[in-house]
DNA sequence: TCAAAAGTGTTGTAATTACACCCATGT
DNA sequence: ACATGGGTGTAATTACAACACTTTTGA
């Protein structure tokens, strides 16, 4: 704030209303072939106890990005998580008790890393995206927009490091993509397409938990590409 | 507001700050082979007189969509304009005088329809996207995100009705696409690709203003497809 | 007549798809 | 021994890009 004249400030802005602005987080995780969603039972009225997204209010001196990070950190203990803005939701009656404008985010987290205790401490739980309960307010709409945005991102950039363990097999990666796009993909074609991107590094270790033959582990090749380089379409959308 | 107990409401929300929430509109138009941007000289301090996007504050009982429509209508006289949300911009210091969270939109308008008087009445003017002045605050960033979003939309859906007159030639449509994507496209290939979508209807009238031979007019074929059907990639992104 | 846009056709290459098929091994 | 996923190869199809060529007509 550079202006030192409060009167002028009021003159300029005072006639306009102010609003509560919240962030709501669609937290995606991946496990057992299913894209999961972390949901919370709302802790206060109205709609207390019903499932909802993780949310919180934007404070005086933080951006919505910072607010989303803060809320995610405080509630799940997780730090340095990939997040992306979905959109702002602003219908005047979208919440029932007061007018709240919400800026929605989606986050991608690795279920392994994850501290189960701190999740359950709030009564939160993971739900398959295919089998989630109805959510409060307009949170169902937020989830579908978030999923659409995730699909779009995954279609142009390899998502995997964000949702899988450090090292993963190509079958695990395909499982993730099948979960995100809610359809099956040809194993051979998927493998070739993904490897052709040249961003994965093969390790010598093999994973034997999912197949008898064992599959090579892969991880991101750090020195392959600059991080935000366009790597082309991965799956046809 | 369903809650009749103000005390409870304060208890729930009172501890959280409220914010000014504005909408900023990136208004795209198309003329003479160039994608244009409608800019306004800011009418009050700070940064008075510098070029900025059209903006305004969200009122008590309107959504951001409604606010964007209202502001566009009031300032340009235009109604029923295609608009799409870009994103929310929320850095605490993005404006200098007070903290304002902005929800950005882009709008597509036909320059023909357009009432010149009401535009100039505010000192507004059209600028080519390739040659626009620097804007105040973070408006340059908003413009580039809006353009990216427009490009993405145009890559998957035929934009034309929104930015061109009711009837248009395929060369005009190509000119629009070249302006949006800031590169030239092969006339023959563009024509074939667009016609293969099966959403355009050819008229018998010809346009002779742009070529000696004359080119057939086309328009959207209303009963061709349901409006939100996926019509596939139009240009390679 | 000739430049310039309209419109059609052809051709080589790349991407996508749908498979077939062999490999390795835990049960 | 065999079912299961791992991994490679191939062939048909489709999409794309480049560009040649023909048509039309105002200047």
XYZ file of C-alpha atoms (C1' of nucleotides) in Angstrom:
528
model
C 0.000 0.000 0.000
C 1.652 3.129 -1.181
C -1.159 5.536 -0.631
C -0.910 7.363 2.646
C -4.173 9.213 2.356
C -6.897 7.067 3.814
C -9.590 9.527 2.841
C -8.673 9.281 -0.797
C -8.629 5.546 -0.564
C -12.116 5.467 0.821
C -13.249 7.813 -1.860
C -11.919 5.494 -4.514
C -12.920 2.150 -3.182
C -15.219 2.808 -0.261
C -18.378 2.724 -2.276
C -17.729 -0.855 -3.315
C -18.593 -3.879 -1.229
C -16.043 -6.286 0.109
C -16.354 -10.040 0.083
C -15.133 -13.087 1.873
C -12.756 -14.853 -0.468
C -11.888 -18.474 0.133
C -9.796 -21.094 -1.567
C -11.082 -24.620 -2.046
C -8.658 -27.419 -2.805
C -9.424 -30.462 -4.912
C -6.780 -32.861 -3.650
C -6.027 -35.674 -6.065
C -4.094 -38.770 -5.128
C -3.506 -42.059 -6.901
C -3.589 -45.557 -5.503
C -4.573 -49.017 -6.664
C -5.575 -47.951 -10.132
C -7.942 -45.300 -8.967
C -7.762 -41.557 -8.910
C -8.662 -40.515 -5.385
C -10.056 -37.410 -3.850
C -9.363 -36.221 -0.318
C -12.569 -35.034 1.303
C -13.340 -33.462 4.620
C -16.447 -33.510 6.754
C -17.423 -29.897 7.181
C -16.661 -28.915 10.738
C -19.233 -26.221 11.296
C -22.741 -25.225 10.383
C -24.284 -24.920 7.925
C -23.986 -28.358 6.348
C -21.857 -29.546 9.232
C -20.656 -33.103 8.758
C -21.292 -33.283 5.035
C -18.398 -34.009 2.750
C -16.625 -31.048 1.278
C -13.386 -29.921 -0.259
C -10.627 -28.611 1.928
C -11.049 -24.890 2.154
C -10.086 -21.768 3.993
C -10.153 -18.021 3.773
C -7.669 -15.747 2.125
C -5.958 -13.544 4.657
C -4.936 -9.920 4.394
C -1.498 -10.234 2.933
C -1.431 -13.469 1.064
C -2.250 -14.385 -2.497
C -4.693 -17.158 -3.255
C -1.733 -19.355 -4.189
C -0.193 -18.741 -0.800
C -3.490 -19.349 0.936
C -3.918 -22.660 -0.866
C -0.405 -23.711 0.137
C -0.926 -22.624 3.726
C -4.190 -24.493 4.066
C -2.819 -27.616 2.462
C 0.249 -27.524 4.680
C -1.679 -26.921 7.866
C -4.252 -29.597 7.209
C -2.276 -32.345 5.546
C 1.274 -31.572 6.629
C 2.323 -31.541 2.993
C 4.695 -29.062 1.495
C 5.902 -28.265 -2.002
C 2.929 -29.839 -3.653
C 2.022 -29.271 -7.252
C -0.996 -26.977 -7.402
C -2.848 -25.267 -10.180
C -5.693 -22.815 -10.173
C -8.963 -24.123 -11.546
C -11.211 -21.065 -11.614
C -13.088 -18.646 -9.421
C -16.600 -19.566 -8.307
C -18.711 -16.623 -7.428
C -22.440 -17.193 -7.556
C -23.876 -15.065 -4.743
C -25.774 -17.976 -3.221
C -23.201 -20.701 -3.688
C -22.829 -21.000 0.048
C -25.895 -20.800 2.195
C -24.793 -18.803 5.222
C -22.869 -15.934 3.719
C -21.591 -14.838 0.405
C -18.210 -16.385 -0.215
C -16.280 -16.129 -3.445
C -14.055 -19.133 -3.878
C -10.888 -19.578 -5.897
C -10.477 -23.267 -6.556
C -7.218 -25.175 -6.864
C -6.307 -28.715 -7.534
C -3.347 -30.406 -5.920
C -1.536 -33.612 -6.836
C -0.053 -35.638 -4.026
C 1.705 -38.942 -3.631
C -0.295 -41.194 -1.415
C 2.855 -42.864 -0.116
C 4.474 -39.772 1.278
C 1.366 -39.091 3.011
C 0.943 -38.786 6.723
C -2.176 -40.791 7.426
C -2.555 -39.477 10.936
C -2.796 -35.857 10.101
C -5.374 -36.649 7.458
C -7.602 -38.659 9.746
C -7.181 -36.140 12.502
C -9.739 -33.974 10.735
C -11.929 -36.922 9.857
C -10.858 -36.658 6.254
C -10.879 -39.626 3.947
C -9.926 -40.669 0.449
C -12.617 -41.490 -2.090
C -12.346 -42.885 -5.560
C -13.295 -40.304 -8.106
C -15.658 -42.841 -9.634
C -17.424 -43.390 -6.392
C -17.388 -40.176 -4.436
C -20.213 -38.927 -2.276
C -22.172 -35.815 -3.149
C -20.473 -32.728 -1.828
C -21.830 -29.584 -0.286
C -22.624 -26.368 -2.121
C -21.108 -26.271 -5.600
C -18.167 -28.496 -4.732
C -19.244 -31.181 -7.191
C -19.012 -28.647 -9.968
C -15.589 -27.579 -8.720
C -14.410 -31.186 -8.786
C -15.514 -31.751 -12.356
C -13.825 -28.582 -13.543
C -10.687 -29.585 -11.673
C -10.720 -33.014 -13.259
C -11.149 -31.466 -16.697
C -8.179 -29.237 -16.034
C -6.105 -32.150 -14.769
C -6.969 -34.141 -17.883
C -5.937 -31.299 -20.065
C -2.647 -30.891 -18.272
C -1.944 -34.610 -18.337
C -2.648 -34.624 -22.049
C 0.197 -32.240 -22.741
C 2.670 -32.871 -19.974
C 3.742 -36.038 -18.327
C 2.137 -36.230 -14.931
C 3.637 -38.914 -12.830
C 6.309 -37.575 -10.548
C 3.605 -35.605 -8.821
C 1.294 -38.524 -8.156
C 3.581 -41.554 -8.111
C 6.540 -42.554 -5.963
C 9.986 -41.359 -7.017
C 10.469 -44.473 -9.112
C 7.644 -46.132 -10.964
C 7.049 -48.665 -13.676
C 5.483 -47.792 -16.984
C 2.507 -49.929 -16.094
C 1.985 -47.861 -12.972
C 2.200 -44.714 -15.053
C -0.311 -46.108 -17.508
C -2.571 -47.041 -14.618
C -2.431 -43.445 -13.483
C -3.318 -42.166 -16.930
C -6.155 -44.629 -17.218
C -7.434 -43.419 -13.873
C -7.197 -39.784 -14.892
C -8.909 -40.295 -18.235
C -11.310 -42.933 -17.007
C -10.589 -45.250 -19.909
C -8.133 -47.969 -20.792
C -5.160 -47.475 -23.051
C -3.122 -49.833 -25.181
C -0.085 -50.930 -23.136
C 2.328 -51.083 -26.046
C 1.329 -47.813 -27.614
C 1.348 -45.996 -24.298
C 4.837 -47.238 -23.530
C 6.207 -46.165 -26.891
C 4.596 -42.762 -26.770
C 5.794 -41.984 -23.278
C 9.346 -43.166 -23.892
C 9.520 -41.184 -27.117
C 9.172 -38.009 -25.083
C 12.689 -38.575 -23.809
C 12.081 -37.361 -20.293
C 12.217 -40.663 -18.446
C 15.329 -42.412 -17.186
C 15.389 -46.165 -16.802
C 16.897 -47.640 -13.663
C 18.421 -51.042 -13.292
C 16.234 -52.003 -10.400
C 13.156 -53.966 -11.201
C 9.794 -54.056 -9.560
C 8.422 -57.504 -9.048
C 5.379 -56.809 -6.972
C 3.013 -56.418 -9.860
C 4.196 -58.990 -12.346
C 6.088 -62.232 -12.390
C 8.586 -61.044 -14.961
C 9.348 -57.819 -13.188
C 9.302 -54.355 -14.720
C 12.030 -51.750 -14.868
C 11.685 -48.698 -12.698
C 11.719 -45.320 -14.352
C 12.031 -41.841 -12.970
C 12.242 -38.355 -14.372
C 15.489 -37.581 -16.094
C 16.485 -34.322 -14.453
C 18.905 -33.187 -17.104
C 16.703 -34.210 -20.015
C 14.693 -31.099 -20.682
C 14.116 -27.721 -19.224
C 11.108 -28.128 -16.925
C 8.548 -26.128 -18.843
C 9.415 -27.346 -22.295
C 6.496 -28.379 -24.431
C 6.555 -32.107 -24.887
C 3.593 -32.563 -27.161
C 0.403 -34.464 -26.878
C 0.612 -37.620 -24.828
C -2.814 -38.960 -25.419
C -5.345 -37.962 -27.965
C -8.003 -35.834 -26.393
C -28.676 -15.724 2.960
C -30.709 -18.249 4.830
C -29.206 -17.789 8.235
C -31.195 -15.440 10.399
C -28.808 -15.367 13.292
C -26.302 -12.608 12.676
C -24.310 -13.486 15.765
C -23.674 -16.972 14.516
C -22.703 -15.639 11.157
C -20.154 -13.342 12.700
C -18.847 -16.156 14.772
C -18.330 -18.242 11.658
C -16.961 -15.707 9.273
C -16.279 -12.587 11.283
C -12.716 -13.422 12.050
C -11.823 -13.486 8.363
C -10.957 -10.413 6.318
C -12.988 -9.245 3.396
C -11.601 -8.048 0.106
C -12.458 -5.872 -2.821
C -13.110 -8.171 -5.751
C -13.038 -6.796 -9.267
C -13.443 -8.179 -12.742
C -11.086 -7.170 -15.535
C -12.107 -7.748 -19.144
C -9.738 -8.512 -21.966
C -11.841 -7.465 -24.931
C -10.746 -9.040 -28.196
C -11.925 -7.847 -31.563
C -10.834 -8.659 -35.078
C -10.322 -6.310 -37.993
C -8.022 -6.009 -40.991
C -6.092 -9.151 -40.237
C -5.215 -8.154 -36.726
C -6.440 -9.282 -33.376
C -7.320 -6.134 -31.470
C -7.592 -5.266 -27.846
C -9.911 -2.636 -26.418
C -8.075 -0.557 -23.824
C -9.142 2.223 -21.525
C -7.243 5.089 -20.003
C -7.623 4.667 -16.279
C -9.952 7.347 -15.039
C -8.705 7.803 -11.512
C -5.589 7.756 -9.440
C -3.371 5.904 -8.990
C -2.021 5.436 -12.505
C -4.664 7.747 -13.893
C -4.491 8.058 -17.655
C -2.423 4.936 -18.235
C -3.863 2.214 -20.406
C -5.694 -0.558 -18.663
C -8.244 -3.261 -19.144
C -11.884 -2.508 -18.638
C -12.679 -3.290 -15.048
C -15.139 -2.845 -12.265
C -16.083 -4.138 -8.869
C -18.296 -7.070 -8.059
C -21.414 -5.934 -6.269
C -23.285 -7.553 -3.424
C -25.644 -9.803 -5.283
C -24.007 -10.565 -8.560
C -21.666 -13.264 -9.707
C -18.415 -12.395 -11.422
C -20.008 -13.473 -14.701
C -22.838 -11.052 -14.147
C -20.439 -8.307 -13.134
C -18.409 -8.818 -16.290
C -21.556 -8.652 -18.409
C -22.803 -5.579 -16.606
C -19.534 -3.734 -16.984
C -19.210 -4.677 -20.630
C -22.765 -3.612 -21.317
C -22.495 -0.323 -19.475
C -19.210 0.655 -21.035
C -19.480 -0.627 -24.579
C -23.222 -0.969 -25.041
C -22.741 -4.581 -26.037
C -24.951 -7.406 -24.953
C -24.903 -11.168 -25.311
C -21.194 -11.309 -25.889
C -19.184 -14.475 -25.650
C -17.139 -14.369 -22.450
C -14.945 -16.828 -20.682
C -13.189 -16.693 -17.369
C -9.419 -16.551 -17.535
C -8.321 -16.848 -13.921
C -8.256 -15.030 -10.615
C -5.343 -12.705 -9.915
C -4.707 -12.167 -6.279
C -1.223 -11.003 -5.389
C -1.691 -8.677 -2.418
C 0.242 -5.855 -4.059
C -1.016 -6.225 -7.612
C -2.704 -2.838 -7.373
C -0.911 -0.050 -5.643
C -3.622 1.753 -3.715
C -5.563 -1.038 -2.120
C -5.721 -4.751 -2.199
C -7.995 -5.861 -4.995
C -8.511 -9.431 -6.073
C -9.410 -9.591 -9.729
C -11.265 -12.225 -11.693
C -10.279 -11.826 -15.319
C -12.441 -12.528 -18.358
C -11.943 -12.356 -22.028
C -14.664 -11.309 -24.418
C -14.946 -11.734 -28.163
C -16.753 -9.052 -30.084
C -17.496 -8.284 -33.691
C -15.973 -4.972 -34.572
C -18.762 -4.268 -37.053
C -21.553 -4.452 -34.544
C -19.721 -2.085 -32.500
C -20.924 1.291 -31.404
C -17.930 3.526 -31.927
C -19.341 6.423 -29.968
C -19.814 4.669 -26.710
C -16.294 3.319 -26.948
C -14.669 6.661 -27.534
C -16.845 8.265 -24.925
C -14.542 6.816 -22.300
C -11.412 7.556 -24.303
C -11.039 3.907 -25.101
C -9.250 2.709 -28.183
C -8.430 -0.426 -30.110
C -4.864 -1.659 -30.272
C -3.359 -4.451 -32.280
C -2.279 -7.256 -30.006
C 1.106 -7.150 -31.688
C 1.542 -3.510 -30.928
C -0.160 -2.737 -27.669
C 1.107 -0.309 -25.072
C 2.260 -1.446 -21.655
C -0.626 -1.710 -19.255
C -0.952 -0.856 -15.614
C -0.500 -3.250 -12.711
C -0.499 -6.883 -13.812
C -2.741 -6.301 -16.809
C -0.064 -7.389 -19.266
C 0.065 -10.739 -17.531
C -3.713 -10.964 -17.655
C -3.663 -10.273 -21.387
C -1.144 -12.996 -22.104
C -3.084 -15.548 -20.086
C -6.249 -14.515 -21.863
C -4.602 -14.897 -25.251
C -3.313 -18.330 -24.283
C -6.815 -19.317 -23.267
C -8.267 -17.947 -26.494
C -5.701 -19.873 -28.519
C -6.537 -23.029 -26.716
C -10.240 -22.566 -27.267
C -9.770 -21.719 -30.921
C -7.649 -24.844 -31.322
C -10.510 -27.072 -30.319
C -13.591 -25.178 -31.353
C -14.281 -23.078 -34.353
C -14.204 -19.447 -33.335
C -15.636 -17.227 -35.955
C -19.249 -16.409 -35.308
C -18.112 -14.550 -32.226
C -15.535 -12.377 -33.927
C -16.718 -12.172 -37.512
C -19.888 -10.896 -39.145
C -22.790 -13.320 -39.499
C -21.525 -14.421 -42.890
C -17.862 -14.672 -43.684
C -15.541 -16.134 -46.250
C -13.077 -18.860 -45.463
C -10.272 -16.455 -46.141
C -11.627 -14.108 -43.516
C -11.846 -17.000 -41.103
C -8.290 -17.968 -41.854
C -7.210 -14.379 -41.335
C -8.802 -14.509 -37.912
C -6.998 -17.720 -37.033
C -3.723 -16.325 -38.274
C -4.270 -13.293 -36.076
C -5.087 -15.388 -33.040
C -2.119 -17.698 -33.458
C 0.231 -15.029 -34.733
C 1.390 -17.126 -37.664
C 0.363 -17.826 -41.202
C -1.454 -20.951 -42.283
C -1.711 -22.772 -45.574
C -4.871 -21.587 -47.363
C -5.718 -24.924 -48.918
C -5.124 -27.015 -45.844
C -7.005 -24.615 -43.608
C -9.995 -24.661 -45.907
C -10.103 -28.451 -46.046
C -9.689 -28.866 -42.320
C -12.384 -26.367 -41.426
C -14.894 -27.700 -43.943
C -14.284 -31.251 -42.777
C -15.705 -30.294 -39.388
C -19.111 -30.120 -40.989
C -20.356 -27.137 -39.020
C -20.319 -24.524 -41.761
C -23.055 -23.878 -44.268
C -22.240 -22.389 -47.640
C -24.424 -19.618 -48.991
C -24.958 -18.741 -52.595
C -23.956 -15.163 -52.158
C -20.406 -14.292 -52.930
C -18.145 -11.712 -51.454
C -16.187 -9.735 -53.993
C -14.578 -7.104 -51.860
C -11.433 -9.039 -51.120
C -10.777 -10.875 -54.349
C -11.494 -10.539 -58.032
C -12.917 -14.003 -58.310
C -15.219 -13.652 -55.359
C -15.517 -16.074 -52.457
C -18.551 -17.869 -51.135
C -19.982 -16.755 -47.850
C -20.272 -19.269 -45.083
C -22.054 -19.204 -41.769
C -22.635 -21.589 -38.916
C -24.970 -24.418 -39.734
C -27.421 -24.281 -36.846
C -28.753 -27.798 -37.211
C -25.377 -29.376 -37.847
C -24.246 -30.307 -34.371
C -25.284 -29.865 -30.826
C -23.474 -26.748 -29.619
C -21.040 -28.323 -27.203
C -20.074 -31.302 -29.293
C -16.388 -31.933 -29.559
C -15.216 -31.128 -33.039
C -11.588 -32.062 -32.723
C -8.406 -30.189 -33.204
C -8.496 -27.446 -35.780
C -4.901 -26.490 -35.806
C -1.956 -28.324 -34.405
C -0.875 -26.755 -31.167
C -3.250 -9.645 -69.844
C -1.894 -10.565 -65.576
C -1.795 -10.382 -60.636
C -4.174 -12.190 -56.796
C -7.283 -14.664 -54.321
C -10.453 -18.922 -54.692
C -10.587 -23.439 -54.810
C -9.014 -28.471 -55.862
C -5.733 -32.204 -56.141
C -1.464 -34.844 -55.167
C 2.124 -36.641 -52.652
C 5.410 -37.804 -48.960
C 5.813 -38.092 -44.160
C 4.464 -38.595 -39.458
C 1.286 -40.037 -35.953
C -2.066 -43.194 -34.436
C -4.244 -47.459 -33.927
C -4.994 -52.263 -33.512
C -2.999 -55.976 -33.064
C 0.305 -60.234 -32.984
C 3.866 -62.270 -30.665
C 7.778 -63.536 -27.697
C 9.806 -63.204 -22.774
C 10.259 -64.227 -17.886
C 8.627 -66.177 -13.836
C 5.681 -67.008 -9.509
C 2.291 -70.052 -8.417
C 2.518 -75.687 -17.477
C 0.394 -71.744 -17.696
C -1.484 -67.364 -16.688
C 0.073 -62.725 -16.302
C 2.087 -58.677 -17.131
C 6.569 -56.940 -19.641
C 8.222 -55.648 -23.739
C 8.932 -55.406 -29.060
C 7.399 -55.417 -33.813
C 4.376 -54.710 -37.773
C 0.881 -53.326 -40.850
C -3.230 -50.479 -41.965
C -5.089 -46.203 -41.409
C -5.428 -41.500 -40.733
C -3.695 -36.825 -40.165
C -0.645 -33.416 -41.605
C 2.229 -30.346 -44.444
C 3.955 -28.740 -48.624
C 2.960 -27.250 -52.874
C 1.374 -27.661 -57.804
C -2.218 -26.300 -60.524
C -6.532 -24.544 -62.375
C -10.325 -20.897 -62.173
C -12.059 -16.316 -62.172
C -12.086 -11.468 -62.823
C -11.008 -6.460 -61.705
C -7.613 -3.278 -62.684
